[in-house]
PDB file of C-alpha atoms in Angstrom:
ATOM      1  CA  UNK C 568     -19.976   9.913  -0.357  1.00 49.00           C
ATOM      2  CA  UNK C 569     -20.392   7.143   2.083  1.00 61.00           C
ATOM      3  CA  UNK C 570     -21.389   3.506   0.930  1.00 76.00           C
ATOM      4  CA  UNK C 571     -23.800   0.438   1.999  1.00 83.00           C
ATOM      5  CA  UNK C 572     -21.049  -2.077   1.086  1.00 91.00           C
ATOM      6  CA  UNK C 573     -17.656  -2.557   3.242  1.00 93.00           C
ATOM      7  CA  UNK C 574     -14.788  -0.165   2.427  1.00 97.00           C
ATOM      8  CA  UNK C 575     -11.117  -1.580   2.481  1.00 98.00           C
ATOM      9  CA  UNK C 576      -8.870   1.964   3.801  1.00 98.00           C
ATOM     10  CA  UNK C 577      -5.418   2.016   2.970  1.00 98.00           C
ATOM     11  CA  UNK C 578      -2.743   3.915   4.761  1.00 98.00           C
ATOM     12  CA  UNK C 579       0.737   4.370   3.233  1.00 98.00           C
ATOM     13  CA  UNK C 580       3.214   4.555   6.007  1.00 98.00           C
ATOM     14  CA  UNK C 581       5.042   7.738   7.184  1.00 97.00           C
ATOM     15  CA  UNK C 582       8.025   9.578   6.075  1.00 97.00           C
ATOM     16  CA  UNK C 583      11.129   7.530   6.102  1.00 97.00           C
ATOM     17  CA  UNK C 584      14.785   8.724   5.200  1.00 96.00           C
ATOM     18  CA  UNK C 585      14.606   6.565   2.057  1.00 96.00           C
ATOM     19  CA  UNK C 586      10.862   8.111   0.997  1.00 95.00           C
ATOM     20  CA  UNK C 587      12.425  11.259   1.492  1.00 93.00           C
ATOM     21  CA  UNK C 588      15.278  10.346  -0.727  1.00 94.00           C
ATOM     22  CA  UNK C 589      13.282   8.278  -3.304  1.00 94.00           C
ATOM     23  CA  UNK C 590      15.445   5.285  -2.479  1.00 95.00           C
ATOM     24  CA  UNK C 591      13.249   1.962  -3.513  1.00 96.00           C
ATOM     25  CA  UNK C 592      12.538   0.173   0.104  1.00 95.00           C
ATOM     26  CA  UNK C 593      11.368  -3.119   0.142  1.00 95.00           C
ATOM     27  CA  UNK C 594      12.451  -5.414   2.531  1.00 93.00           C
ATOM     28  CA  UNK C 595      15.106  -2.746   4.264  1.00 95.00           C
ATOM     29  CA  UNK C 596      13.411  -2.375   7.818  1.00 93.00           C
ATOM     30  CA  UNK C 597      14.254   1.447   8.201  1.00 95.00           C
ATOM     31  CA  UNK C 598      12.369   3.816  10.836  1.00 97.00           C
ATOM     32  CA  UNK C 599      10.027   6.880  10.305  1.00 97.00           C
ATOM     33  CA  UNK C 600      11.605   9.826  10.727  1.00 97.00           C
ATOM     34  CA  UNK C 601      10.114  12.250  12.941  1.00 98.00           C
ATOM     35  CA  UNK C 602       7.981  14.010  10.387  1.00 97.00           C
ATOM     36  CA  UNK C 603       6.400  10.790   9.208  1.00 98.00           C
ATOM     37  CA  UNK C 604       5.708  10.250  13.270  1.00 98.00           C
ATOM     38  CA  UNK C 605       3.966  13.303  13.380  1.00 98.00           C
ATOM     39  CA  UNK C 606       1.903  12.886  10.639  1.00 98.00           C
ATOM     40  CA  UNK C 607       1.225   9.548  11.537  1.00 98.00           C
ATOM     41  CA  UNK C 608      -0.190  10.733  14.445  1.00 97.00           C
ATOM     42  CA  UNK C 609      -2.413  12.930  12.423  1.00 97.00           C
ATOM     43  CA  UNK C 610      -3.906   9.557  10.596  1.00 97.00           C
ATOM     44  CA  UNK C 611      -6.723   8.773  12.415  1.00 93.00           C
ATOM     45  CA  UNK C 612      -8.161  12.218  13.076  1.00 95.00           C
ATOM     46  CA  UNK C 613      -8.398  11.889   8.950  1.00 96.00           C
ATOM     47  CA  UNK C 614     -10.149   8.687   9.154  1.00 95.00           C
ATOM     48  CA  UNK C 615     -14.005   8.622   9.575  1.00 92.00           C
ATOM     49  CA  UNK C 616     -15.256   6.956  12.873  1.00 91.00           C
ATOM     50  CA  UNK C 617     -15.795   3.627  11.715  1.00 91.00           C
ATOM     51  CA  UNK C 618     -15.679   0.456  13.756  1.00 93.00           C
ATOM     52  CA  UNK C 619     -13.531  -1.411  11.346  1.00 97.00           C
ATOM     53  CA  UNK C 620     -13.926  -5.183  11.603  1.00 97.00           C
ATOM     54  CA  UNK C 621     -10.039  -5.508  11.015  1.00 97.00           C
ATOM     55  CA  UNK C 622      -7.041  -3.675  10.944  1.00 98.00           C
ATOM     56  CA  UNK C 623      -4.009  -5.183   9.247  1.00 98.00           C
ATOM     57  CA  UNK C 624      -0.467  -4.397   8.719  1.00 98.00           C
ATOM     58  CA  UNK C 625       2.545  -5.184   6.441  1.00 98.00           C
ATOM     59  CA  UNK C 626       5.056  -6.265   8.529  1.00 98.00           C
ATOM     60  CA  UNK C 627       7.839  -3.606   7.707  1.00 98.00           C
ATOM     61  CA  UNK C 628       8.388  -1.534  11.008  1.00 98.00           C
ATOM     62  CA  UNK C 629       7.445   1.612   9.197  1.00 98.00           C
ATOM     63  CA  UNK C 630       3.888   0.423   8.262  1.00 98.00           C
ATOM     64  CA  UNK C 631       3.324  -1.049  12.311  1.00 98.00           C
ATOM     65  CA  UNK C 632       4.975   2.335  13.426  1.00 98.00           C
ATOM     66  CA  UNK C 633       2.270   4.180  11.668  1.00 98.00           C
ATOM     67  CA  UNK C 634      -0.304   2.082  12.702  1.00 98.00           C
ATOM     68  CA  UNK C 635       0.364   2.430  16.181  1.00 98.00           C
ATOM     69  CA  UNK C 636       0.394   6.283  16.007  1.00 98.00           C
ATOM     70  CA  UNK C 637      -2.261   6.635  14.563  1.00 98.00           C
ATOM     71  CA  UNK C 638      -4.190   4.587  17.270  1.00 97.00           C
ATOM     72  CA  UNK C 639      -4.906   1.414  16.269  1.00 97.00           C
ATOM     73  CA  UNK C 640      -1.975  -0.864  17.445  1.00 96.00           C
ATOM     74  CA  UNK C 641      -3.719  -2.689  19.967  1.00 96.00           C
ATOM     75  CA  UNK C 642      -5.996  -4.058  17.060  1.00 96.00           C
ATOM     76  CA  UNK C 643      -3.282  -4.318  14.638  1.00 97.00           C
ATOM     77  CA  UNK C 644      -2.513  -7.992  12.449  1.00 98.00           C
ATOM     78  CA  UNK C 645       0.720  -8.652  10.643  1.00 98.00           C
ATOM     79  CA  UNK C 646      -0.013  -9.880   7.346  1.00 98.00           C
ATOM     80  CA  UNK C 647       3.180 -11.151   5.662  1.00 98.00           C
ATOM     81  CA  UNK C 648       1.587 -10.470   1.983  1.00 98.00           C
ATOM     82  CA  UNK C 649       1.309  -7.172   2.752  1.00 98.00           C
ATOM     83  CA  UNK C 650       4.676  -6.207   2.809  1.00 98.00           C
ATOM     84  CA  UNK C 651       6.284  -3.938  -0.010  1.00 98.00           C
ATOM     85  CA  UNK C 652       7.792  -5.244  -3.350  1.00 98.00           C
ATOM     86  CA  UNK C 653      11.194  -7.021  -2.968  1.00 98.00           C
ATOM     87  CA  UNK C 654      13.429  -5.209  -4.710  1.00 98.00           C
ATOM     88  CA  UNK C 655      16.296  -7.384  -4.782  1.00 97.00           C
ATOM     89  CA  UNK C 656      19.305  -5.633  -6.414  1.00 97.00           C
ATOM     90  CA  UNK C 657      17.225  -2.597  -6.777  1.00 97.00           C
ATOM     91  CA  UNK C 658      16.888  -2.009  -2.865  1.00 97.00           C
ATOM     92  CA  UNK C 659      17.913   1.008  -1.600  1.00 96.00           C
ATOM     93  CA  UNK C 660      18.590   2.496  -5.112  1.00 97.00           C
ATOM     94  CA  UNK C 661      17.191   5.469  -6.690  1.00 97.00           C
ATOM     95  CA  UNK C 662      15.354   4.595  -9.823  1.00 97.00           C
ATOM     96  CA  UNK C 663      17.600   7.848 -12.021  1.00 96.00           C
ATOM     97  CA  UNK C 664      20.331   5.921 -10.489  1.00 97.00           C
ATOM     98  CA  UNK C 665      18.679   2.661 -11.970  1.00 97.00           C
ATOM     99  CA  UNK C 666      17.795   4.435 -15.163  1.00 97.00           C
ATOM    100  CA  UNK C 667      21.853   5.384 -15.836  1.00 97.00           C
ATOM    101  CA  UNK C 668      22.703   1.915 -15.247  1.00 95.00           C
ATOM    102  CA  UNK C 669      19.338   0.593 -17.582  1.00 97.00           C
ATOM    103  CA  UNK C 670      17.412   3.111 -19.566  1.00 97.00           C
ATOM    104  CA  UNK C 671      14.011   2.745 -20.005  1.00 97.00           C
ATOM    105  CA  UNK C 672      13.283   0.611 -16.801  1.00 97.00           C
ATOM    106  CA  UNK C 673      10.259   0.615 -15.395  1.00 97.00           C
ATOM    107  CA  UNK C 674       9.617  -1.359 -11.786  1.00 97.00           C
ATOM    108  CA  UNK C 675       5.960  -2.274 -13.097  1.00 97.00           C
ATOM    109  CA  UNK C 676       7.108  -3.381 -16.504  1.00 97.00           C
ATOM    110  CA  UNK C 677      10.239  -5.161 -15.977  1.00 97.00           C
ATOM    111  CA  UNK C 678      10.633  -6.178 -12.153  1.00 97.00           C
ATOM    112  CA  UNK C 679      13.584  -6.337  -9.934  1.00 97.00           C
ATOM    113  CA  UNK C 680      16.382  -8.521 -10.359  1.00 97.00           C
ATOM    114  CA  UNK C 681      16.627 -11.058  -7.672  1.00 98.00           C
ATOM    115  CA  UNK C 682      13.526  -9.433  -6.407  1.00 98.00           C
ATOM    116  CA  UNK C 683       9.826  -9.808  -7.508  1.00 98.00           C
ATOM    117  CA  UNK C 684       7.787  -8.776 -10.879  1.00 98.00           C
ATOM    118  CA  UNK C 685       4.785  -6.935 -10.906  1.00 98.00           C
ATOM    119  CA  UNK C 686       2.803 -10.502 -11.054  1.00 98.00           C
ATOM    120  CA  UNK C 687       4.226 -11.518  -8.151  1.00 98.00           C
ATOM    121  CA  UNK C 688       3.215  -8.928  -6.240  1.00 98.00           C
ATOM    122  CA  UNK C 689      -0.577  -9.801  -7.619  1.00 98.00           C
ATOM    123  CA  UNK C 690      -0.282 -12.502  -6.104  1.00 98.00           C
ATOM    124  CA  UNK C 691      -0.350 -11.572  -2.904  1.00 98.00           C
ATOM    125  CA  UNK C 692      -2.196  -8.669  -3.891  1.00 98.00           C
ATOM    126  CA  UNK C 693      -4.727 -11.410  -4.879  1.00 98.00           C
ATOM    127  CA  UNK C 694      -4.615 -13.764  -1.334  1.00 98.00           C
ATOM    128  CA  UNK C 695      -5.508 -10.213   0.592  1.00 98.00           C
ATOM    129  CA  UNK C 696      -8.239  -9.465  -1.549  1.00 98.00           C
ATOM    130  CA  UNK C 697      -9.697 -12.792  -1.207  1.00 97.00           C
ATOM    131  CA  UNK C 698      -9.672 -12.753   2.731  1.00 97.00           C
ATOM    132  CA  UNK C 699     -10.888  -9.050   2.620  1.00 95.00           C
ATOM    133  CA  UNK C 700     -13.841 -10.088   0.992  1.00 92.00           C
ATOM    134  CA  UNK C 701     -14.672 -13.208   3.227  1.00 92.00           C
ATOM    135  CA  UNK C 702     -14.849 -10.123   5.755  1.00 93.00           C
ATOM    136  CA  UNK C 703     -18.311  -8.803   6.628  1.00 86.00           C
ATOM    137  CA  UNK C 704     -17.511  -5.031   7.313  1.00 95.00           C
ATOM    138  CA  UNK C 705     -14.540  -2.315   6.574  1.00 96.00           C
ATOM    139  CA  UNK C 706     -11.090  -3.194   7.329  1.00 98.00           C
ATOM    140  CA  UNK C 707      -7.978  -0.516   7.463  1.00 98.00           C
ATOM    141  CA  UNK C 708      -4.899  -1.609   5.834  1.00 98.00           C
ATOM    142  CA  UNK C 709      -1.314   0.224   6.719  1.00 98.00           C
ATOM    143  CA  UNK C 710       1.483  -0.870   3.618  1.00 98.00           C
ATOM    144  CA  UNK C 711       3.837   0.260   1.513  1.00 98.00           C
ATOM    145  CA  UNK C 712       3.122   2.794  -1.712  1.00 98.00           C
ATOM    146  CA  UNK C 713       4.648   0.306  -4.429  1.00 98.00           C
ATOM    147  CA  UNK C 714       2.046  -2.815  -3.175  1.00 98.00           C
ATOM    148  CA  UNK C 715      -0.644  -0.731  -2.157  1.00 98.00           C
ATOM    149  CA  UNK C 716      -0.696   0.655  -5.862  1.00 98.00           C
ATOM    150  CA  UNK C 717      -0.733  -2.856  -7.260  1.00 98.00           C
ATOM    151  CA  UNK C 718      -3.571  -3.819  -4.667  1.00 98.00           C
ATOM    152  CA  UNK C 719      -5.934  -1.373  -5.857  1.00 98.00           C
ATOM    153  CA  UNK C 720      -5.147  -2.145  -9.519  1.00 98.00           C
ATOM    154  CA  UNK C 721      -6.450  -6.047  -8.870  1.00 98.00           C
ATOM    155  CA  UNK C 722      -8.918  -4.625  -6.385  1.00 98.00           C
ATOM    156  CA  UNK C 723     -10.475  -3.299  -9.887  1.00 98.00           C
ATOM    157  CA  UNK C 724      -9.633  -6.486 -12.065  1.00 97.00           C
ATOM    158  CA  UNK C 725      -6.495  -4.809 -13.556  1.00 98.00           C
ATOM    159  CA  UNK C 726      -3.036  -6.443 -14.334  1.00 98.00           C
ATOM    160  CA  UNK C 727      -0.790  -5.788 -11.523  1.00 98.00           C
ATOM    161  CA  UNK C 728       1.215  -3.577 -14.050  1.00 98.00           C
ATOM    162  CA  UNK C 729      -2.185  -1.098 -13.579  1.00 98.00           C
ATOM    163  CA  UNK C 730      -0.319  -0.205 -10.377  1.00 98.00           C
ATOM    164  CA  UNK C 731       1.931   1.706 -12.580  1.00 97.00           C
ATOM    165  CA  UNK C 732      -1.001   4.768 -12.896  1.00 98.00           C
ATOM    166  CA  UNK C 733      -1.323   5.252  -9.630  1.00 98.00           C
ATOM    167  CA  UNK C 734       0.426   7.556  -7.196  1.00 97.00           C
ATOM    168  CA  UNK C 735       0.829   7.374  -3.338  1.00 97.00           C
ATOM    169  CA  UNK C 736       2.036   9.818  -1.056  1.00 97.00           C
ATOM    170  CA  UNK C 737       3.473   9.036   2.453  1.00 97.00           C
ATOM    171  CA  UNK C 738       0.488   8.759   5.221  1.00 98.00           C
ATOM    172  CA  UNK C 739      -1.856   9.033   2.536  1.00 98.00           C
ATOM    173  CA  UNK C 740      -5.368   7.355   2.953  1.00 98.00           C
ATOM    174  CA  UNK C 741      -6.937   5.641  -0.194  1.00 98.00           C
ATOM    175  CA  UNK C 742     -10.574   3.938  -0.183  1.00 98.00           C
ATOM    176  CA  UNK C 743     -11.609   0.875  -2.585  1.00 98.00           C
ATOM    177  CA  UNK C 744     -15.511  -0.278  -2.376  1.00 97.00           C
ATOM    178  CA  UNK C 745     -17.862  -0.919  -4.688  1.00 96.00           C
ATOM    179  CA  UNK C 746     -20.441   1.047  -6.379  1.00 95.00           C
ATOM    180  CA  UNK C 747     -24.064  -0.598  -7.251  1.00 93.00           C
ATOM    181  CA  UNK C 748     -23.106  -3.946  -5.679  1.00 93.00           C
ATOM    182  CA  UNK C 749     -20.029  -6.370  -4.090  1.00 92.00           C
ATOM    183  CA  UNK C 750     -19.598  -7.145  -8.432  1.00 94.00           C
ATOM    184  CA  UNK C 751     -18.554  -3.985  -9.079  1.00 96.00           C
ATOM    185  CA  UNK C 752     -15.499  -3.037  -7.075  1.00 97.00           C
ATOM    186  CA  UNK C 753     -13.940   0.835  -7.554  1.00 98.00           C
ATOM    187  CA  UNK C 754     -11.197   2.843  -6.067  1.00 98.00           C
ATOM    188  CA  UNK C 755     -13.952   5.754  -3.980  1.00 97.00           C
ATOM    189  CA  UNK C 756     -10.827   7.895  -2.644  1.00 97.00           C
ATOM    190  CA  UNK C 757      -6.981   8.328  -3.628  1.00 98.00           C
ATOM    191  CA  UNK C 758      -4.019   9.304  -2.173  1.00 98.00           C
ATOM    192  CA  UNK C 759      -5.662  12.159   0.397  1.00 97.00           C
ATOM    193  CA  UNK C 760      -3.072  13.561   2.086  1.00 93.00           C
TER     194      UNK C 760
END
């Protein structure tokens, strides 16, 4: 089902050790492995043949990585608020391993100590959204699963903590729009993988 309005894509990055591994990665700057490469690579053969009018990136190697494979590095713009939740103490941790030390934590609900909370990732969930839609056409967005989930949640007028219903697998590709006109903003596609 195509659409008359612009469509914001969103691309989760490739496989990294720590996706594999469920270890939370914010700010870590780890590399794809070579499965999340290869399907990387794979990306834009899954996107339709649009000429987007921007392609932006988180700034986290893995999300540029997958960019580039995918073919659009050459058009690609860092975006600092794009970059996935700091996790502060929680980085590189596995939330059971978070859960024996606090039961009953939940990232969306209670944040990250010396990291950010859910509303500060709306925040700059919010500052994209506002520059997407100063942006006459489609744009393609590569991030991370954590922000990406809160994105879509404000994309819809949720609470950041909406982000907490939605699931993202690794090169997945997720498409927000609008349905009867650029008031009523919806979530068209999720997490195809």
């Amino acid at each position: 089902m195509s659409s008359a309005y612009p469509e914001v894509y969103l691309v989760r990055h490739g496989q990294t050790e720590w996706s594999l591994s469920g270890r939370h990665t914010g700010r870590t700057d780890i590399p794809l492995t070579a499965a999340g490469e290869e399907a990387a690579r794979k990306v834009a053969g899954r996107l339709p043949a649009i000429d987007f009018a921007a392609v932006w990136s988180s700034p986290s190697q893995r999300a540029q990585n997958t960019c580039a494979l995918a073919g659009f590095g050459d058009r690609r713009v860092v975006k600092d608020d794009l970059a996935e939740w700091d996790y502060g103490a929680y980085e590189g941790i596995t939330t059971k391993a978070i859960l024996a030390e606090r039961p009953g934590w939940q990232v969306f609900r209670d944040g990250c100590p010396n990291g950010e909370s859910a509303a500060d990732v709306g925040a700059r969930a919010d500052r994209i959204i506002g520059e997407l839609r100063a942006i006459n056409g489609s744009v393609l967005i590569f991030s991370s699963a954590h922000f990406l989930r809160v994105f879509a949640a404000r994309w819809v007028g949720l609470p950041p903590e909406g982000g907490e219903h939605l699931v993202l697998d690794t090169t997945s590709i997720s498409v927000l729009g609008y349905e009867h006109d650029l008031t009523e903003p919806v979530i068209r596609r999720w997490n195809e993988i």
